[in-house]
Coordinates of C-alpha atoms in Angstrom, one line a residue:
Chain M
M168 CA 0.0 0.0 0.0
E169 CA 2.9 2.3 0.7
I170 CA 4.1 2.0 -2.9
R171 CA 0.7 2.8 -4.2
R172 CA 0.6 5.9 -2.1
I173 CA 3.9 7.1 -3.4
V174 CA 2.8 6.5 -7.0
A175 CA -0.4 8.4 -6.2
A176 CA 1.6 11.3 -4.9
I177 CA 4.0 11.5 -7.9
I178 CA 1.2 11.1 -10.5
G179 CA -1.0 13.5 -8.5
I180 CA 1.6 16.2 -8.3
A181 CA 2.6 15.7 -12.0
Q182 CA -1.0 15.9 -13.2
S183 CA -1.8 19.0 -11.1
A184 CA 1.3 20.7 -12.5
V185 CA 0.2 19.7 -16.0
G186 CA -3.2 21.3 -15.3
V187 CA -1.8 24.5 -13.9
L188 CA 0.6 24.8 -16.9
S189 CA -2.4 24.2 -19.3
A190 CA -4.2 27.1 -17.6
V191 CA -1.1 29.3 -17.9
L192 CA -0.8 28.4 -21.6
A193 CA -4.5 29.3 -22.1
F194 CA -3.9 32.6 -20.5
L195 CA -0.8 33.2 -22.7
L196 CA -2.9 32.4 -25.7
L197 CA -5.7 34.6 -24.7
C198 CA -3.5 37.6 -24.2
N199 CA -1.1 36.6 -26.9
I200 CA 1.8 37.2 -24.5
L201 CA 5.2 36.3 -26.1
E202 CA 3.4 36.0 -29.4
V203 CA 2.3 32.4 -28.5
Q204 CA -0.5 32.6 -31.0
T205 CA 2.0 32.9 -33.8
V206 CA 4.4 30.3 -32.2
F207 CA 1.7 27.7 -32.1
T208 CA 0.2 28.9 -35.4
V209 CA -3.3 29.3 -33.9
P210 CA -5.9 30.6 -36.4
P211 CA -7.8 33.5 -34.8
E212 CA -11.2 31.9 -35.6
L213 CA -10.1 28.7 -33.7
L214 CA -8.7 30.5 -30.7
P215 CA -11.9 30.2 -28.6
L216 CA -11.9 26.4 -29.3
Y217 CA -8.3 26.1 -28.2
L218 CA -9.0 28.1 -25.1
L219 CA -12.0 26.0 -24.2
V220 CA -10.2 22.7 -24.7
L221 CA -7.2 23.9 -22.6
V222 CA -9.4 25.3 -19.8
L223 CA -11.4 22.1 -19.6
F224 CA -8.3 19.9 -19.7
S225 CA -6.8 22.1 -17.0
I226 CA -9.8 21.8 -14.7
F227 CA -10.0 18.0 -15.0
S228 CA -6.3 17.5 -14.6
V229 CA -6.1 19.7 -11.5
L230 CA -9.1 17.9 -10.0
S231 CA -7.8 14.5 -10.7
G232 CA -4.4 15.4 -9.4
L233 CA -5.9 16.9 -6.2
F234 CA -7.8 13.7 -5.6
L235 CA -4.6 11.7 -5.8
I236 CA -2.8 14.1 -3.5
R237 CA -5.7 13.8 -1.0
E238 CA -5.3 10.0 -1.1
W239 CA -1.5 10.4 -0.5
R240 CA -2.0 12.8 2.5
G241 CA -4.3 10.2 4.0
T242 CA -7.5 12.2 4.1
D243 CA -9.3 10.0 1.6
Chain D
M262 CA -24.1 43.8 8.4
A263 CA -26.1 46.0 10.8
N264 CA -23.8 48.9 10.3
E265 CA -24.4 49.2 6.5
K266 CA -25.7 52.7 5.3
K267 CA -29.2 53.3 3.9
Y268 CA -29.8 55.5 0.8
G269 CA -32.9 57.5 -0.6
L270 CA -34.5 57.7 -4.0
L271 CA -32.0 60.1 -5.5
S272 CA -29.1 57.9 -4.4
A273 CA -30.9 54.9 -5.8
I274 CA -31.2 56.6 -9.2
V275 CA -27.6 57.6 -9.0
M276 CA -26.7 54.0 -8.1
G277 CA -28.6 52.7 -11.2
L278 CA -27.1 55.3 -13.5
S279 CA -23.6 55.0 -12.2
G280 CA -23.7 51.2 -12.8
A281 CA -25.1 51.6 -16.3
I282 CA -24.1 54.9 -17.8
G283 CA -20.9 55.4 -19.5
F284 CA -17.9 53.5 -20.4
E285 CA -19.6 51.0 -22.8
I286 CA -20.6 53.8 -25.1
F287 CA -16.9 54.5 -25.7
A288 CA -16.0 50.9 -26.4
L289 CA -19.0 49.2 -28.0
L290 CA -20.2 51.7 -30.5
N291 CA -17.1 51.3 -32.7
Y292 CA -17.6 47.6 -33.6
A293 CA -21.4 48.0 -33.8
Y294 CA -21.1 51.0 -36.2
F295 CA -18.1 50.2 -38.4
D296 CA -18.3 46.4 -38.5
L297 CA -21.9 45.3 -37.8
A298 CA -24.9 47.5 -38.6
G299 CA -23.7 51.0 -39.7
P300 CA -26.2 53.8 -38.9
S301 CA -29.0 51.3 -38.0
M302 CA -27.0 50.8 -34.8
I303 CA -29.0 53.8 -33.5
S304 CA -32.3 52.0 -33.7
A305 CA -30.6 48.8 -32.3
L306 CA -29.8 51.0 -29.2
A307 CA -33.5 52.0 -28.9
F308 CA -34.4 48.3 -29.2
C309 CA -32.1 47.5 -26.4
G310 CA -33.7 50.2 -24.3
I311 CA -37.1 48.6 -24.8
I312 CA -35.9 45.1 -23.9
N313 CA -34.3 46.6 -20.8
L314 CA -37.4 48.5 -19.8
I315 CA -39.5 45.3 -20.1
T316 CA -37.2 43.3 -18.0
M317 CA -36.8 46.1 -15.5
L318 CA -40.6 45.8 -14.8
S319 CA -39.9 42.2 -13.7
Y320 CA -36.9 43.3 -11.7
S321 CA -39.1 46.1 -10.1
E322 CA -41.8 43.6 -9.0
L323 CA -39.3 41.1 -7.6
S324 CA -37.1 43.6 -5.9
A325 CA -40.1 45.2 -4.2
A326 CA -41.5 41.8 -3.1
I327 CA -38.1 40.3 -2.0
P328 CA -35.9 43.2 -0.8
E329 CA -33.0 41.0 0.2
V330 CA -29.3 40.9 -0.6
G331 CA -28.2 39.0 -3.8
G332 CA -30.5 40.4 -6.5
E333 CA -31.2 37.9 -9.3
Y334 CA -29.7 35.1 -7.3
T335 CA -32.2 35.6 -4.5
Y336 CA -35.2 35.9 -6.8
T337 CA -34.4 32.6 -8.6
K338 CA -33.7 31.0 -5.3
V339 CA -37.2 31.8 -4.0
A340 CA -38.8 30.8 -7.3
F341 CA -36.9 27.7 -8.3
G342 CA -34.5 26.7 -5.4
G343 CA -30.8 25.9 -5.2
F344 CA -29.4 24.9 -8.5
I345 CA -31.1 27.4 -10.8
S346 CA -30.3 30.2 -8.3
F347 CA -26.7 29.2 -8.2
M348 CA -26.6 29.3 -12.0
A349 CA -28.2 32.7 -12.0
G350 CA -25.8 34.1 -9.4
C351 CA -22.8 32.7 -11.3
L352 CA -24.0 34.1 -14.7
R353 CA -24.6 37.4 -13.1
W354 CA -21.2 37.3 -11.5
L355 CA -19.6 36.3 -14.8
A356 CA -21.3 39.1 -16.7
S357 CA -20.1 41.5 -14.0
V358 CA -16.6 40.2 -14.3
F359 CA -16.5 40.6 -18.1
G360 CA -18.2 44.0 -17.8
G361 CA -15.6 45.2 -15.2
A362 CA -12.8 43.9 -17.3
L363 CA -14.2 45.8 -20.3
A364 CA -14.4 48.9 -18.3
A365 CA -10.7 48.5 -17.3
V366 CA -9.8 48.2 -21.0
V367 CA -11.7 51.3 -21.8
F368 CA -10.0 53.2 -19.0
V369 CA -6.6 52.6 -20.6
D370 CA -7.9 53.3 -24.1
Q371 CA -9.4 56.7 -23.0
L372 CA -6.2 57.5 -21.2
G373 CA -4.4 57.0 -24.5
V374 CA -6.9 59.2 -26.4
L375 CA -6.5 61.9 -23.8
F376 CA -2.7 62.0 -24.1
S377 CA -2.9 61.7 -27.9
V378 CA -4.2 65.2 -28.0
F379 CA -1.2 66.9 -26.4
A380 CA 1.4 64.3 -25.7
P381 CA 1.6 61.5 -28.2
S382 CA 4.8 60.1 -26.7
I383 CA 3.0 59.5 -23.4
Q384 CA 0.1 57.8 -25.3
D385 CA 2.6 55.3 -26.7
L386 CA 3.9 54.7 -23.1
I387 CA 0.3 54.1 -21.9
L388 CA -0.5 51.6 -24.7
A389 CA 2.7 49.7 -23.9
N390 CA 1.8 49.3 -20.3
V391 CA -1.9 48.4 -20.4
A392 CA -1.6 45.5 -17.9
V393 CA 0.3 47.7 -15.3
L394 CA -2.3 50.5 -15.6
I395 CA -5.3 48.1 -15.2
V396 CA -3.7 46.5 -12.1
G397 CA -3.0 50.0 -10.7
L398 CA -6.6 51.1 -11.3
V399 CA -8.1 48.0 -9.7
V400 CA -5.8 48.3 -6.7
V401 CA -6.9 51.9 -6.1
L402 CA -10.6 51.0 -6.5
I403 CA -10.2 48.1 -4.1
I404 CA -8.9 50.5 -1.4
L405 CA -11.8 52.9 -2.1
A406 CA -14.3 50.1 -2.1
I407 CA -13.1 48.7 1.2
R408 CA -13.1 52.1 2.7
G409 CA -16.8 52.4 1.5
V410 CA -16.3 55.6 -0.5
E411 CA -19.8 56.2 -2.0
E412 CA -20.0 60.0 -2.4
A413 CA -17.9 59.9 -5.5
S414 CA -20.7 58.1 -7.5
T415 CA -22.9 61.2 -7.4
L416 CA -20.1 63.5 -8.7
I417 CA -19.2 61.0 -11.4
V418 CA -22.7 60.6 -12.8
G419 CA -23.3 64.3 -12.6
A420 CA -20.1 65.1 -14.4
F421 CA -20.8 62.5 -17.1
L422 CA -24.3 63.8 -17.8
A423 CA -23.0 67.4 -17.9
I424 CA -20.4 66.5 -20.6
F425 CA -23.0 64.7 -22.7
I426 CA -25.4 67.7 -22.4
I427 CA -22.6 70.0 -23.6
F428 CA -21.9 67.7 -26.5
L429 CA -25.6 67.6 -27.6
A430 CA -26.0 71.3 -27.1
T431 CA -22.9 72.1 -29.3
S432 CA -24.1 69.7 -32.0
V433 CA -27.3 71.8 -32.4
G434 CA -25.3 74.2 -34.6
Y435 CA -24.4 71.4 -37.1
T436 CA -26.7 69.8 -39.6
L437 CA -26.6 66.2 -38.6
T438 CA -28.7 63.8 -40.6
P439 CA -27.6 60.2 -40.3
Q440 CA -29.0 58.1 -43.1
N441 CA -30.6 54.6 -42.9
I442 CA -31.0 54.5 -39.1
V443 CA -33.7 51.9 -39.6
P444 CA -32.4 48.6 -40.9
E445 CA -33.4 47.5 -44.5
A446 CA -36.1 44.8 -44.8
S447 CA -33.6 42.1 -45.9
P448 CA -32.7 39.0 -43.9
S449 CA -29.1 40.0 -43.6
S450 CA -29.8 43.5 -42.4
V451 CA -32.3 42.2 -39.8
M452 CA -29.7 39.6 -38.6
H453 CA -27.1 42.3 -38.3
F454 CA -29.6 44.5 -36.5
F455 CA -30.2 41.8 -33.8
A456 CA -26.5 41.0 -33.5
T457 CA -25.8 44.7 -32.9
A458 CA -28.5 44.9 -30.3
A459 CA -27.0 41.8 -28.6
Y460 CA -23.5 43.4 -28.7
L461 CA -24.7 46.8 -27.4
F462 CA -26.8 45.3 -24.7
P463 CA -24.2 45.7 -21.9
M464 CA -24.7 49.4 -22.2
F465 CA -28.0 49.0 -20.4
V466 CA -27.6 46.2 -18.0
G467 CA -25.4 47.8 -15.4
M468 CA -28.3 49.5 -13.7
R469 CA -29.1 46.1 -12.1
A470 CA -26.5 47.3 -9.6
L471 CA -29.4 49.1 -8.1
V472 CA -31.3 45.7 -7.6
A473 CA -28.3 44.0 -6.0
G474 CA -28.0 47.0 -3.7
A475 CA -31.8 47.1 -2.8
P476 CA -31.2 46.2 0.9
Q477 CA -29.1 49.4 1.2
I478 CA -32.0 51.6 0.0
K479 CA -34.7 53.2 2.3
N480 CA -38.3 52.0 1.6
P481 CA -37.1 49.6 -1.2
G482 CA -40.7 48.6 -2.1
K483 CA -41.3 52.1 -3.5
N484 CA -37.9 53.5 -4.2
V485 CA -36.3 50.7 -6.2
P486 CA -39.1 50.3 -8.9
R487 CA -39.2 54.1 -9.3
A488 CA -35.4 54.4 -9.5
L489 CA -35.3 51.5 -12.1
M490 CA -37.9 53.1 -14.3
I491 CA -36.4 56.6 -14.2
S492 CA -32.9 55.3 -14.8
T493 CA -33.9 53.2 -17.8
V494 CA -35.8 56.1 -19.5
V495 CA -33.0 58.6 -18.8
L496 CA -30.4 56.1 -20.1
T497 CA -32.2 55.2 -23.3
V498 CA -32.8 58.9 -24.2
V499 CA -29.2 59.9 -23.5
Y500 CA -27.7 57.0 -25.4
F501 CA -30.0 57.5 -28.4
A502 CA -29.3 61.2 -28.6
V503 CA -25.6 60.8 -28.3
A504 CA -25.4 58.0 -30.8
F505 CA -27.5 60.0 -33.3
V506 CA -25.2 62.9 -33.1
A507 CA -22.0 60.7 -33.2
V508 CA -23.2 58.9 -36.3
G509 CA -24.2 62.1 -38.0
A510 CA -20.8 63.6 -37.3
V511 CA -18.8 60.6 -38.5
P512 CA -20.5 59.2 -41.6
L513 CA -19.5 55.8 -42.9
G514 CA -17.2 56.1 -45.9
G515 CA -16.3 59.7 -45.0
E516 CA -12.8 61.0 -44.6
I517 CA -12.6 60.1 -40.9
V518 CA -12.3 56.5 -39.9
G519 CA -12.5 54.9 -36.5
D520 CA -9.6 52.5 -36.6
E521 CA -7.7 53.9 -33.7
I522 CA -9.9 56.5 -32.0
P523 CA -13.3 55.4 -30.7
L524 CA -16.4 56.7 -32.6
L525 CA -17.5 58.9 -29.7
N526 CA -14.2 60.6 -29.3
L527 CA -14.0 61.2 -33.1
A528 CA -17.4 62.8 -33.1
A529 CA -16.5 65.0 -30.1
K530 CA -13.3 66.1 -31.9
T531 CA -15.2 66.8 -35.1
I532 CA -17.9 68.9 -33.4
M533 CA -16.1 70.5 -30.5
G534 CA -12.4 70.4 -31.6
P535 CA -9.5 69.5 -29.3
V536 CA -11.6 70.6 -26.3
G537 CA -14.2 68.0 -27.2
A538 CA -11.5 65.3 -27.6
I539 CA -10.1 66.1 -24.1
L540 CA -13.5 66.4 -22.5
F541 CA -14.7 63.1 -23.9
A542 CA -11.5 61.3 -23.0
L543 CA -12.0 62.6 -19.4
A544 CA -15.6 61.4 -19.5
G545 CA -14.5 58.0 -20.7
I546 CA -11.9 57.8 -17.9
I547 CA -14.4 58.9 -15.3
A548 CA -17.2 56.5 -16.6
S549 CA -14.8 53.5 -16.7
I550 CA -13.5 54.1 -13.2
S551 CA -17.1 54.4 -12.0
S552 CA -18.1 51.2 -13.7
V553 CA -15.2 49.1 -12.5
G554 CA -16.0 50.3 -9.0
T555 CA -19.7 49.4 -9.4
A556 CA -18.8 46.0 -10.9
M557 CA -16.7 45.2 -7.9
S558 CA -19.4 46.2 -5.5
V559 CA -22.0 44.1 -7.3
Q560 CA -19.7 41.1 -7.4
S561 CA -19.0 41.4 -3.7
S562 CA -22.8 41.5 -3.0
L563 CA -23.4 38.4 -5.2
L564 CA -20.5 36.4 -3.7
G565 CA -21.8 37.4 -0.2
G566 CA -25.3 36.0 -1.0
M567 CA -23.9 32.7 -2.3
S568 CA -21.5 32.5 0.6
R569 CA -24.4 33.0 3.0
D570 CA -26.2 30.0 1.4
G571 CA -23.1 27.7 1.8
Y572 CA -22.1 27.6 -1.9
L573 CA -18.9 29.5 -1.2
P574 CA -16.6 29.7 1.8
A575 CA -18.0 31.7 4.8
A576 CA -14.9 33.9 4.8
I577 CA -16.3 35.7 1.8
Q578 CA -19.0 37.3 4.0
R579 CA -16.5 38.7 6.4
V580 CA -17.2 42.5 6.9
H581 CA -14.4 45.0 7.6
K582 CA -14.6 46.1 11.2
R583 CA -14.0 49.7 10.5
F584 CA -15.5 50.3 7.1
G585 CA -18.4 47.9 7.1
T586 CA -17.6 46.4 3.6
R587 CA -17.1 42.8 2.5
Y588 CA -13.4 43.2 1.9
I589 CA -12.5 39.6 1.0
A590 CA -15.3 39.4 -1.6
I591 CA -14.1 42.7 -3.1
I592 CA -10.5 41.5 -3.4
A593 CA -11.5 38.1 -4.8
S594 CA -13.7 39.7 -7.5
S595 CA -11.0 42.2 -8.5
L596 CA -8.6 39.4 -9.4
F597 CA -10.9 38.1 -12.1
V598 CA -11.4 41.7 -13.4
V599 CA -7.7 42.1 -13.8
F600 CA -7.3 38.6 -15.4
F601 CA -9.7 39.3 -18.2
G602 CA -9.0 43.0 -18.4
I603 CA -5.4 42.6 -19.5
S604 CA -6.5 40.6 -22.5
G605 CA -7.7 43.9 -24.1
A606 CA -10.2 42.1 -26.4
V607 CA -13.0 44.7 -26.5
A608 CA -15.4 42.9 -28.9
F609 CA -15.0 39.5 -27.1
L610 CA -15.6 41.1 -23.7
G611 CA -18.6 42.9 -25.0
Y612 CA -20.3 39.8 -26.2
A613 CA -19.2 37.8 -23.1
A614 CA -20.8 40.4 -20.8
S615 CA -23.9 40.5 -22.9
F616 CA -24.5 36.7 -23.0
G617 CA -24.3 36.4 -19.3
S618 CA -26.7 39.3 -18.8
L619 CA -29.2 38.1 -21.4
L620 CA -29.4 34.6 -19.7
V621 CA -29.9 36.3 -16.3
F622 CA -32.6 38.4 -17.8
A623 CA -34.4 35.3 -19.1
L624 CA -34.1 33.6 -15.7
V625 CA -35.4 36.7 -13.9
N626 CA -38.5 36.8 -16.2
L627 CA -39.0 33.1 -15.7
S628 CA -38.8 33.6 -11.9
L629 CA -41.5 36.3 -12.1
I630 CA -43.9 33.8 -13.8
Q631 CA -43.0 31.0 -11.4
L632 CA -43.5 33.2 -8.3
R633 CA -46.9 34.5 -9.5
R634 CA -48.0 30.9 -9.8
K635 CA -46.2 29.5 -6.7
M636 CA -46.8 32.4 -4.3
P637 CA -49.9 34.3 -5.5
R638 CA -50.4 35.9 -2.0
L639 CA -46.9 37.3 -1.7
D640 CA -46.9 41.0 -0.7
R641 CA -46.1 42.8 -4.0
P642 CA -45.8 46.6 -3.5
F643 CA -45.2 46.9 -7.2
K644 CA -46.7 44.6 -9.9
A645 CA -45.4 44.3 -13.5
P646 CA -48.2 45.5 -15.9
F647 CA -49.6 43.4 -18.7
Y648 CA -48.6 40.1 -17.1
P649 CA -47.8 37.5 -18.5
L650 CA -47.0 39.4 -21.8
T651 CA -44.1 41.4 -20.3
P652 CA -42.0 38.6 -18.8
L653 CA -42.7 36.4 -21.9
A654 CA -41.6 39.2 -24.2
G655 CA -38.5 39.6 -22.1
I656 CA -37.6 35.9 -22.3
I657 CA -38.2 35.7 -26.1
M658 CA -36.2 38.8 -26.9
S659 CA -33.3 37.8 -24.6
V660 CA -33.1 34.4 -26.3
L661 CA -33.3 35.9 -29.8
L662 CA -30.4 38.3 -29.0
L663 CA -28.3 35.4 -27.8
V664 CA -28.9 33.3 -30.9
F665 CA -28.4 35.9 -33.8
P666 CA -24.7 36.8 -33.4
V667 CA -23.8 33.1 -33.3
I668 CA -25.9 32.4 -36.5
L669 CA -24.0 35.2 -38.1
R670 CA -20.8 33.3 -37.3
D671 CA -19.3 36.4 -35.6
V672 CA -15.9 35.1 -34.3
N673 CA -16.1 37.3 -31.2
A674 CA -19.5 36.0 -30.4
E675 CA -18.5 32.4 -30.8
G676 CA -15.4 32.9 -28.7
A677 CA -17.5 34.6 -26.0
L678 CA -20.0 31.8 -26.0
L679 CA -17.4 29.0 -25.8
S680 CA -15.5 30.8 -23.1
S681 CA -18.8 31.3 -21.1
F682 CA -19.5 27.6 -21.5
G683 CA -16.0 26.8 -20.2
M684 CA -16.5 29.1 -17.2
M685 CA -19.9 27.5 -16.6
A686 CA -18.3 24.1 -16.6
V687 CA -16.0 25.3 -13.8
V688 CA -19.0 26.7 -11.9
L689 CA -20.9 23.4 -12.2
V690 CA -18.0 21.4 -10.9
T691 CA -17.7 23.9 -8.0
Y692 CA -21.4 23.5 -7.2
Y693 CA -21.2 19.7 -7.3
L694 CA -18.1 19.6 -5.1
R695 CA -19.4 22.1 -2.7
M696 CA -22.8 20.4 -2.3
V697 CA -21.6 16.8 -2.2
K698 CA -22.2 15.6 1.3
R699 CA -22.2 11.9 1.1
E700 CA -19.0 9.9 0.6
I701 CA -20.5 7.7 -2.1
D702 CA -21.2 10.7 -4.2
F703 CA -17.7 12.0 -3.8
N704 CA -16.4 8.6 -5.0
R705 CA -18.7 8.6 -8.0
L706 CA -17.3 12.1 -8.9
R707 CA -13.8 10.7 -8.5
V708 CA -14.5 7.8 -10.8
A709 CA -16.1 10.2 -13.4
V710 CA -13.1 12.5 -13.3
G711 CA -10.7 9.5 -13.5
G712 CA -12.6 8.2 -16.5
I713 CA -12.4 11.6 -18.3
C714 CA -8.6 11.7 -17.6
F715 CA -8.1 8.2 -18.8
G716 CA -10.1 9.0 -22.0
V717 CA -8.1 12.2 -22.6
G718 CA -4.8 10.4 -22.1
V719 CA -5.7 7.6 -24.6
T720 CA -6.9 10.2 -27.1
L721 CA -3.6 12.2 -26.7
I722 CA -1.4 9.1 -27.3
V723 CA -3.5 7.9 -30.3
L724 CA -3.7 11.3 -32.0
A725 CA -0.1 12.5 -31.1
P726 CA 1.7 10.8 -34.0
A727 CA -0.8 12.3 -36.6
V728 CA -1.3 15.9 -35.4
V729 CA 1.5 16.9 -33.0
P730 CA 4.7 18.4 -34.4
S731 CA 7.8 16.3 -33.7
S732 CA 9.2 18.9 -31.3
L733 CA 6.2 18.4 -29.0
F734 CA 5.7 14.7 -29.6
L735 CA 7.5 13.5 -26.5
L736 CA 5.9 16.0 -24.2
I737 CA 2.4 15.1 -25.4
I738 CA 3.1 11.4 -24.9
I739 CA 4.3 12.0 -21.3
V740 CA 1.2 14.2 -20.6
G741 CA -1.0 11.4 -22.0
L742 CA 0.7 8.7 -19.9
V743 CA 0.3 10.8 -16.7
S744 CA -3.4 11.3 -17.5
I745 CA -3.9 7.6 -18.1
L746 CA -2.2 6.6 -14.9
A747 CA -4.0 9.2 -12.9
G748 CA -7.3 8.0 -14.4
I749 CA -6.6 4.4 -13.5
L750 CA -5.5 5.3 -9.9
N751 CA -8.6 7.4 -9.3
I752 CA -11.0 4.8 -10.8
L753 CA -9.4 1.9 -8.8
A754 CA -9.4 3.8 -5.5
S755 CA -13.0 4.9 -5.7
A756 CA -14.7 2.0 -7.5
R757 CA -14.1 -0.3 -4.5
K758 CA -15.8 2.1 -2.1
I759 CA -18.8 2.5 -4.4
D760 CA -19.2 -1.3 -4.5

């Protein structure tokens, strides 16, 4: 069970980080900071779709990661 | 909350006007005039005024019958109960966030216009530091809001109305005859007309600040309906007159174009010269500051209502000991205003604010119908006339305005709609998490989230070779594997507990 908890912690933290980074990327795309829209060649008409996908992916990743971290911390 | 101040009819009207009047006219007229409807934008404005007036009748009845904190959120709660009211509160909050962000963008734009008159180098500096200026503005307003500075609203609305009156009076000397202010009888013109009305709608909705602030008003049963009606009529007349003069002064296809300077500023410059340009830039700055402040106040009221009912943490209701304001709610709301404000996307924010408001309007009208049936003996100091025609008309027109810009495939409207859906997904997850009491429901949620992550992970790995550039291939595969593993762990951990 100890190994399972360690795996849950590692995966949980990794997935939460992925979720947060997705949210940051969505924000960079929205504001076009560092010209990311050009870097990723995002067509303007598809920008809202990219944002939606990133935001939803971010939410579910953070949620899933937090569930695993909760399990690791023993509150589950 | 016992130490909150109480205001009379005049203050109530000022509260409504200070929420609604102003900054949107500087930002939204441009896109509506140059890109959507041309001169028929003027009649779209009048149409917005009529829709607003109809729904304000419903607001008046509900606010007089239920003079409690929370506005729309409270009405839908009494009418339909928990989930719908939570949705209404969140939509209203979202609309207020997008509106506040738009006001912050207008503040920076107008500051740029002001300096363009006599110091173009400072204008460049302003346009290069939009984010810093927006953060600075919001921080100052947070301090003022927490300290409970209300007296400024009267001065701001008074100054703004005075500037518009000077503008209209000066224009009398000119021969202004805008052509085609009524849309042509073709399907395309009619569609553009409705899309314009949807886009311009945020110019009117801000007066709901008055409803959210109803508990702060003396004798709300009488004063709130009166103030709502007076504010709506004053606002519609002022906007119509100003837009008429602006369109007359800056004809489409004329020498002047509105690529960089907003329509209203151009019109003021044409009619009144440099003095007009400065005066209107100042008006835009004043109006946007007023509206960001009002948006923050409305948001704190709504968050306070939802916190009171257990949807949000209790800390949000905490009132400042010295100033009697909900300081945590004010600060929390401001963060969202800053986040969207620094995007600077005016057309997108305009539609986003409009969509949230239109859905709330539809829900408020539905609540009126539901309450008339569910609680016929409720004490109603004010009754909406021509029931049920008025709430039904309000619902139909709100839905029509929502649909037309999307049918027209307006990119900004589609983006606003998708972003609003995304935000609502966050809201629904929050609601579910907050209201889940039983362990078995929590585990079901965990299995569902695990399943979604597993599916996303598999999709990423399957699609990666075909659609992802080679430089990102490894990264996407790792993200996909993490998602799959997290999904499996969540499903295995929770499925046993459900069994």
